């Protein structure tokens, strides 16, 4: 009896929510635009109470969409860093040197006349992968252990370096290139403050949730019972935030549909180039397929929730930077699904000894052995 090959039905292994994420985002955009037209003063009402510089209703959405994904991170896996130094050094190089530089170059290449969108892409390039990448890694049959450690590592590095690199790539480097950055007035502290609020708070909450509940109920209960219920609510936080954002700036979006296309093009190029570079560098360094896939997807994936939160906190909810952040997950889902197919195809071509690997039938279910048709 034959079973499905690795490259078939990848989309079916996604949950219904993840499979149609772009549809939900488009629907949230449409609802937000409709609310904005029906209630023209909604923006001023939302700004009545603020958390720092962000409307409190929107700030709550930003915090909530970050919390579930950070509760998934296995922070305890960081202890294994000592045993795989070469692997994790490569990941840090890809995530914190290659990724930001590539996105910066693409932003300036494709959007030289649109600095606000360009800044939004830079913020995306600096927001490295977190929990969503575990889905792509699992579908591509990468190493769950390696991916878990890399996600935890990047979460810590984002706290330490996001504000420094944000200030560097938004103000210092453009200044060296002769660009006029005076209008942006972006300080390192303004970025750091948004990171501390919208990444630091949910990261601490997520870590405390994992530690507390695993001690009380056990790791198996936390992974198999609690997270499947908590995880999907992150999408609700994202969609809620998008509805409010588009209610406040929907009129501008309907007037500038081509801007969304222009933002999408460098994002698509980024995903493909980043994945391909990481994949072939990892193979050149002698990593096996499972390690190579994990490195490649964690290098190509981004934390759009953080990019949106920082863009809103620093530049405002109706800014072009915030719009660029919202376009990000629209492009990421179909692009990363395509890269899962590419990864499985490359596995058969470049790692023939890995073709009998154990594959998940669906996320969260038991494995089955892949056999040829």
Short mmCIF file of C-alpha atoms in Angstrom, two decimals:
data_model
loop_
_atom_site.label_atom_id
_atom_site.label_comp_id
_atom_site.label_asym_id
_atom_site.label_seq_id
_atom_site.Cartn_x
_atom_site.Cartn_y
_atom_site.Cartn_z
CA UNK A 1 0.00 0.00 0.00
CA UNK A 2 1.42 3.35 -0.98
CA UNK A 3 1.31 6.57 1.07
CA UNK A 4 1.51 10.23 0.20
CA UNK A 5 4.86 11.58 -0.89
CA UNK A 6 6.47 14.34 1.13
CA UNK A 7 5.69 17.08 -1.37
CA UNK A 8 1.96 16.33 -1.63
CA UNK A 9 -0.76 17.82 0.52
CA UNK A 10 1.57 20.20 2.37
CA UNK A 11 -1.23 22.74 2.59
CA UNK A 12 -3.58 20.11 4.04
CA UNK A 13 -1.20 19.63 6.97
CA UNK A 14 -1.79 23.23 8.00
CA UNK A 15 -4.65 24.00 10.31
CA UNK A 16 -7.69 25.66 8.73
CA UNK A 17 -6.71 28.94 10.41
CA UNK A 18 -3.12 28.92 9.13
CA UNK A 19 -4.09 27.68 5.68
CA UNK A 20 -6.31 30.67 4.95
CA UNK A 21 -4.37 33.31 6.89
CA UNK A 22 -4.15 35.69 3.88
CA UNK A 23 -7.94 35.41 3.47
CA UNK A 24 -8.53 36.30 7.13
CA UNK A 25 -6.16 39.27 6.85
CA UNK A 26 -7.89 40.57 3.72
CA UNK A 27 -11.25 40.18 5.46
CA UNK A 28 -9.94 42.11 8.50
CA UNK A 29 -8.68 44.86 6.20
CA UNK A 30 -12.08 45.10 4.50
CA UNK A 31 -13.91 45.18 7.83
CA UNK A 32 -11.58 47.87 9.12
CA UNK A 33 -12.07 50.05 6.04
CA UNK A 34 -15.83 49.61 6.35
CA UNK A 35 -15.79 50.62 10.02
CA UNK A 36 -13.65 53.64 9.22
CA UNK A 37 -16.13 54.87 6.64
CA UNK A 38 -19.14 54.15 8.84
CA UNK A 39 -17.58 55.88 11.87
CA UNK A 40 -15.27 58.68 10.65
CA UNK A 41 -14.40 59.74 14.20
CA UNK A 42 -13.36 56.23 15.27
CA UNK A 43 -9.65 57.11 15.16
CA UNK A 44 -9.98 60.01 17.56
CA UNK A 45 -12.03 57.86 19.91
CA UNK A 46 -9.44 55.09 19.88
CA UNK A 47 -6.72 57.62 20.72
CA UNK A 48 -8.53 58.83 23.85
CA UNK A 49 -6.52 56.49 26.10
CA UNK A 50 -2.95 55.53 25.22
CA UNK A 51 -0.24 53.13 26.33
CA UNK A 52 2.89 55.19 25.77
CA UNK A 53 2.24 56.60 22.27
CA UNK A 54 -0.14 53.85 21.11
CA UNK A 55 -3.92 53.81 21.41
CA UNK A 56 -4.78 51.46 24.29
CA UNK A 57 -7.23 49.28 22.28
CA UNK A 58 -4.54 48.76 19.63
CA UNK A 59 -1.80 48.24 22.23
CA UNK A 60 -3.84 45.45 23.82
CA UNK A 61 -4.12 43.76 20.43
CA UNK A 62 -0.37 44.08 19.82
CA UNK A 63 0.41 42.55 23.21
CA UNK A 64 -2.06 39.72 22.77
CA UNK A 65 -0.86 38.66 19.31
CA UNK A 66 2.69 38.37 20.70
CA UNK A 67 1.88 36.50 23.92
CA UNK A 68 0.66 33.12 22.54
CA UNK A 69 3.58 32.71 20.15
CA UNK A 70 6.09 33.53 22.89
CA UNK A 71 4.37 31.06 25.22
CA UNK A 72 5.26 28.39 22.63
CA UNK A 73 8.99 29.07 22.78
CA UNK A 74 11.00 26.37 24.57
CA UNK A 75 13.37 28.59 26.50
CA UNK A 76 14.88 25.61 28.31
CA UNK A 77 16.35 24.38 25.02
CA UNK A 78 18.92 27.19 25.13
CA UNK A 79 21.02 24.93 27.37
CA UNK A 80 21.93 22.81 24.33
CA UNK A 81 23.77 25.69 22.62
CA UNK A 82 27.14 24.45 23.89
CA UNK A 83 26.86 21.16 22.02
CA UNK A 84 26.17 22.66 18.58
CA UNK A 85 28.27 25.78 18.43
CA UNK A 86 28.87 25.75 14.66
CA UNK A 87 25.18 25.32 13.91
CA UNK A 88 24.03 28.18 16.11
CA UNK A 89 26.87 30.49 15.08
CA UNK A 90 25.73 29.99 11.47
CA UNK A 91 22.16 30.80 12.45
CA UNK A 92 23.18 33.99 14.23
CA UNK A 93 25.21 35.08 11.19
CA UNK A 94 22.27 34.44 8.84
CA UNK A 95 19.68 36.07 11.09
CA UNK A 96 21.55 39.08 12.43
CA UNK A 97 23.97 39.92 9.62
CA UNK A 98 22.73 38.55 6.29
CA UNK A 99 18.97 39.00 6.86
CA UNK A 100 18.98 42.66 7.96
CA UNK A 101 21.52 43.64 5.28
CA UNK A 102 19.55 41.87 2.55
CA UNK A 103 16.25 43.47 3.52
CA UNK A 104 17.89 46.88 3.80
CA UNK A 105 19.36 46.51 0.30
CA UNK A 106 16.06 45.31 -1.20
CA UNK A 107 14.11 48.11 0.49
CA UNK A 108 16.37 50.75 -1.00
CA UNK A 109 16.49 49.01 -4.38
CA UNK A 110 12.71 48.64 -4.82
CA UNK A 111 11.42 51.60 -2.79
CA UNK A 112 13.93 54.43 -3.22
CA UNK A 113 11.10 57.00 -3.50
CA UNK A 114 8.91 55.66 -0.66
CA UNK A 115 10.90 56.07 2.57
CA UNK A 116 8.04 55.19 4.93
CA UNK A 117 7.42 51.82 3.31
CA UNK A 118 11.17 51.33 3.08
CA UNK A 119 11.47 51.85 6.83
CA UNK A 120 8.68 49.34 7.37
CA UNK A 121 10.58 46.71 5.40
CA UNK A 122 13.73 47.43 7.39
CA UNK A 123 11.78 46.82 10.62
CA UNK A 124 10.57 43.51 9.18
CA UNK A 125 14.11 42.49 8.24
CA UNK A 126 15.25 43.07 11.82
CA UNK A 127 12.36 41.12 13.36
CA UNK A 128 13.70 37.60 13.23
CA UNK A 129 11.73 34.37 13.33
CA UNK A 130 9.69 33.17 16.26
CA UNK A 131 7.06 30.46 16.77
CA UNK A 132 5.33 30.53 13.34
CA UNK A 133 8.50 29.17 11.76
CA UNK A 134 8.05 25.94 13.72
CA UNK A 135 5.10 25.14 11.45
CA UNK A 136 7.09 25.58 8.24
CA UNK A 137 10.00 23.62 9.70
CA UNK A 138 7.73 20.72 10.68
CA UNK A 139 6.06 20.61 7.27
CA UNK A 140 9.51 20.52 5.62
CA UNK A 141 10.61 17.70 7.98
CA UNK A 142 13.33 19.78 9.61
CA UNK A 143 14.66 19.17 13.10
CA UNK A 144 12.10 20.23 15.69
CA UNK A 145 14.81 20.33 18.36
CA UNK A 146 17.09 22.63 16.37
CA UNK A 147 14.20 24.91 15.35
CA UNK A 148 13.03 25.20 18.96
CA UNK A 149 16.48 26.30 20.11
CA UNK A 150 16.87 28.77 17.25
CA UNK A 151 13.49 30.35 18.00
CA UNK A 152 14.43 30.74 21.67
CA UNK A 153 17.83 32.16 20.70
CA UNK A 154 16.33 34.72 18.33
CA UNK A 155 13.76 35.79 20.91
CA UNK A 156 16.57 36.65 23.33
CA UNK A 157 18.64 38.40 20.65
CA UNK A 158 15.67 40.53 19.63
CA UNK A 159 15.44 41.92 23.14
CA UNK A 160 19.16 42.70 23.13
CA UNK A 161 19.77 43.99 19.61
CA UNK A 162 16.56 45.03 17.85
CA UNK A 163 16.61 48.63 19.06
CA UNK A 164 20.32 49.07 18.33
CA UNK A 165 20.05 47.67 14.80
CA UNK A 166 16.79 49.54 14.19
CA UNK A 167 18.41 52.85 15.02
CA UNK A 168 21.47 51.92 12.95
CA UNK A 169 19.57 50.90 9.79
CA UNK A 170 16.94 53.63 9.99
CA UNK A 171 19.17 56.61 10.76
CA UNK A 172 22.92 56.01 10.78
CA UNK A 173 23.40 53.93 7.61
CA UNK A 174 20.96 56.01 5.47
CA UNK A 175 22.84 59.09 6.65
CA UNK A 176 26.08 57.55 5.42
CA UNK A 177 24.38 57.00 2.06
CA UNK A 178 23.45 60.67 1.87
CA UNK A 179 19.71 60.20 2.46
CA UNK A 180 17.66 62.81 4.32
CA UNK A 181 16.63 61.13 7.58
CA UNK A 182 15.95 64.27 9.60
CA UNK A 183 12.21 64.00 9.07
CA UNK A 184 12.03 60.66 10.87
CA UNK A 185 13.71 61.64 14.15
CA UNK A 186 14.06 58.01 15.24
CA UNK A 187 16.02 57.57 18.43
CA UNK A 188 17.38 54.32 19.78
CA UNK A 189 15.29 54.81 22.92
CA UNK A 190 12.01 55.18 20.98
CA UNK A 191 12.62 51.81 19.32
CA UNK A 192 13.89 50.20 22.53
CA UNK A 193 10.81 51.39 24.41
CA UNK A 194 8.47 49.75 21.88
CA UNK A 195 10.53 46.55 21.95
CA UNK A 196 10.50 46.44 25.76
CA UNK A 197 6.73 46.96 25.86
CA UNK A 198 5.52 44.88 22.94
CA UNK A 199 8.18 42.13 23.00
CA UNK A 200 9.53 42.25 26.55
CA UNK A 201 6.18 42.13 28.34
CA UNK A 202 4.68 39.21 26.36
CA UNK A 203 8.04 37.40 26.38
CA UNK A 204 8.16 37.50 30.18
CA UNK A 205 4.49 36.52 30.35
CA UNK A 206 5.04 33.67 27.90
CA UNK A 207 8.10 32.37 29.73
CA UNK A 208 6.32 32.53 33.10
CA UNK A 209 3.29 30.77 31.63
CA UNK A 210 5.44 27.92 30.30
CA UNK A 211 7.48 27.52 33.47
CA UNK A 212 4.48 27.76 35.78
CA UNK A 213 2.11 25.47 33.91
CA UNK A 214 4.71 22.81 33.03
CA UNK A 215 5.64 22.55 36.69
CA UNK A 216 1.99 22.34 37.67
CA UNK A 217 0.61 20.15 34.88
CA UNK A 218 3.64 18.71 33.11
CA UNK A 219 5.29 19.27 29.71
CA UNK A 220 2.98 16.87 27.85
CA UNK A 221 -0.17 18.62 29.06
CA UNK A 222 1.27 22.03 28.21
CA UNK A 223 2.29 21.03 24.67
CA UNK A 224 -0.69 18.84 23.81
CA UNK A 225 -3.59 20.45 25.66
CA UNK A 226 -2.81 24.06 26.57
CA UNK A 227 -0.88 25.34 23.54
CA UNK A 228 -3.37 24.02 20.92
CA UNK A 229 -6.03 26.13 22.66
CA UNK A 230 -3.90 29.20 23.28
CA UNK A 231 -2.01 29.31 19.97
CA UNK A 232 -4.90 30.15 17.61
CA UNK A 233 -5.84 33.17 19.70
CA UNK A 234 -2.70 34.93 18.43
CA UNK A 235 -4.43 35.23 15.07
CA UNK A 236 -7.43 36.82 16.77
CA UNK A 237 -5.09 39.43 18.27
CA UNK A 238 -3.53 40.06 14.86
CA UNK A 239 -6.88 40.35 13.07
CA UNK A 240 -8.32 42.58 15.81
CA UNK A 241 -5.30 44.88 15.48
CA UNK A 242 -5.55 44.96 11.68
CA UNK A 243 -9.24 45.87 11.84
CA UNK A 244 -8.50 48.85 14.08
CA UNK A 245 -5.45 49.93 12.06
CA UNK A 246 -7.38 49.89 8.79
CA UNK A 247 -10.34 51.63 10.37
CA UNK A 248 -7.93 54.50 11.05
CA UNK A 249 -6.09 54.53 7.71
CA UNK A 250 -8.34 52.65 5.31
CA UNK A 251 -9.07 55.66 3.11
CA UNK A 252 -5.38 56.01 2.30
CA UNK A 253 -5.12 52.31 1.44
CA UNK A 254 -8.01 52.39 -1.01
CA UNK A 255 -6.36 55.31 -2.79
CA UNK A 256 -2.96 53.57 -3.06
CA UNK A 257 -3.48 49.90 -4.04
CA UNK A 258 -0.30 49.84 -6.12
CA UNK A 259 1.72 50.67 -3.04
CA UNK A 260 0.74 47.30 -1.58
CA UNK A 261 2.09 45.63 -4.73
CA UNK A 262 5.35 47.55 -4.49
CA UNK A 263 5.79 46.51 -0.86
CA UNK A 264 5.09 42.88 -1.78
CA UNK A 265 7.79 42.55 -4.45
CA UNK A 266 10.88 43.05 -2.23
CA UNK A 267 9.29 40.79 0.39
CA UNK A 268 8.94 37.97 -2.13
CA UNK A 269 12.52 38.44 -3.31
CA UNK A 270 13.71 38.48 0.30
CA UNK A 271 12.05 35.16 1.20
CA UNK A 272 13.46 33.36 -1.84
CA UNK A 273 17.00 34.76 -1.64
CA UNK A 274 17.24 34.33 2.13
CA UNK A 275 16.00 30.75 2.04
CA UNK A 276 18.21 29.73 -0.89
CA UNK A 277 21.31 31.36 0.61
CA UNK A 278 20.77 29.71 3.98
CA UNK A 279 20.01 26.32 2.44
CA UNK A 280 23.10 26.10 0.27
CA UNK A 281 25.40 27.64 2.89
CA UNK A 282 24.17 25.07 5.42
CA UNK A 283 24.75 22.21 2.99
CA UNK A 284 28.21 23.57 2.15
CA UNK A 285 29.06 23.52 5.85
CA UNK A 286 28.12 19.84 6.05
CA UNK A 287 24.85 19.98 8.00
CA UNK A 288 22.35 17.19 7.42
CA UNK A 289 18.95 17.84 5.83
CA UNK A 290 17.03 18.26 9.08
CA UNK A 291 19.52 20.86 10.35
CA UNK A 292 19.68 22.56 6.95
CA UNK A 293 15.89 22.90 6.72
CA UNK A 294 15.67 24.31 10.25
CA UNK A 295 18.41 26.85 9.59
CA UNK A 296 16.85 27.89 6.30
CA UNK A 297 13.33 28.44 7.56
CA UNK A 298 14.44 30.25 10.71
CA UNK A 299 16.60 32.48 8.50
CA UNK A 300 13.80 33.19 6.00
CA UNK A 301 10.99 33.63 8.53
CA UNK A 302 10.23 36.91 10.27
CA UNK A 303 8.41 38.13 13.35
CA UNK A 304 5.81 40.35 11.70
CA UNK A 305 3.98 40.84 14.96
CA UNK A 306 7.01 42.60 16.41
CA UNK A 307 7.58 44.65 13.24
CA UNK A 308 3.95 45.85 13.32
CA UNK A 309 4.16 46.66 17.03
CA UNK A 310 7.37 48.68 16.67
CA UNK A 311 6.09 50.47 13.55
CA UNK A 312 2.90 51.48 15.36
CA UNK A 313 4.75 52.46 18.53
CA UNK A 314 7.45 54.52 16.82
CA UNK A 315 5.76 55.90 13.69
CA UNK A 316 2.04 55.70 14.47
CA UNK A 317 -0.88 53.50 13.53
CA UNK A 318 -1.63 55.36 10.28
CA UNK A 319 1.99 55.38 9.09
CA UNK A 320 3.39 53.80 5.95
CA UNK A 321 5.70 51.78 8.20
CA UNK A 322 2.67 50.18 9.88
CA UNK A 323 1.10 49.39 6.50
CA UNK A 324 4.29 47.65 5.34
CA UNK A 325 4.18 45.52 8.48
CA UNK A 326 0.60 44.46 7.76
CA UNK A 327 1.46 43.47 4.18
CA UNK A 328 4.17 41.17 5.54
CA UNK A 329 2.07 38.18 6.69
CA UNK A 330 -0.03 38.44 3.54
CA UNK A 331 3.07 37.55 1.55
CA UNK A 332 4.77 35.29 4.08
CA UNK A 333 2.19 32.51 4.20
CA UNK A 334 2.00 31.66 0.45
CA UNK A 335 5.74 32.28 0.05
CA UNK A 336 6.73 29.97 2.91
CA UNK A 337 4.32 27.26 1.75
CA UNK A 338 6.04 27.37 -1.64
CA UNK A 339 9.42 27.14 0.09
CA UNK A 340 8.27 24.05 1.98
CA UNK A 341 7.66 22.37 -1.37
CA UNK A 342 11.06 23.57 -2.59
CA UNK A 343 12.77 22.25 0.54
CA UNK A 344 11.22 18.80 0.14
CA UNK A 345 12.21 18.76 -3.54
CA UNK A 346 15.78 19.72 -2.65
CA UNK A 347 15.84 16.98 -0.04
CA UNK A 348 15.24 14.34 -2.69
CA UNK A 349 17.87 15.87 -4.99
CA UNK A 350 20.62 16.80 -2.53
CA UNK A 351 20.04 14.55 0.50
CA UNK A 352 19.03 11.15 -0.91
CA UNK A 353 19.70 9.37 2.39
CA UNK A 354 17.02 11.53 4.05
CA UNK A 355 14.13 10.51 1.76
CA UNK A 356 12.90 7.82 4.15
CA UNK A 357 12.46 10.26 7.00
CA UNK A 358 9.43 10.09 9.24
CA UNK A 359 6.85 12.70 8.24
CA UNK A 360 3.90 14.15 10.16
CA UNK A 361 0.50 13.18 8.80
CA UNK A 362 -0.90 16.40 10.25
CA UNK A 363 0.44 18.87 12.76
CA UNK A 364 0.19 17.38 16.22
CA UNK A 365 -0.48 13.81 15.00
CA UNK A 366 1.73 10.78 14.93
CA UNK A 367 4.23 10.06 12.12
CA UNK A 368 4.01 7.75 9.20
CA UNK A 369 6.74 6.26 7.03
CA UNK A 370 7.10 7.81 3.59
CA UNK A 371 7.24 5.28 0.78
CA UNK A 372 7.38 5.64 -2.98
CA UNK A 373 4.25 5.41 -5.10
#
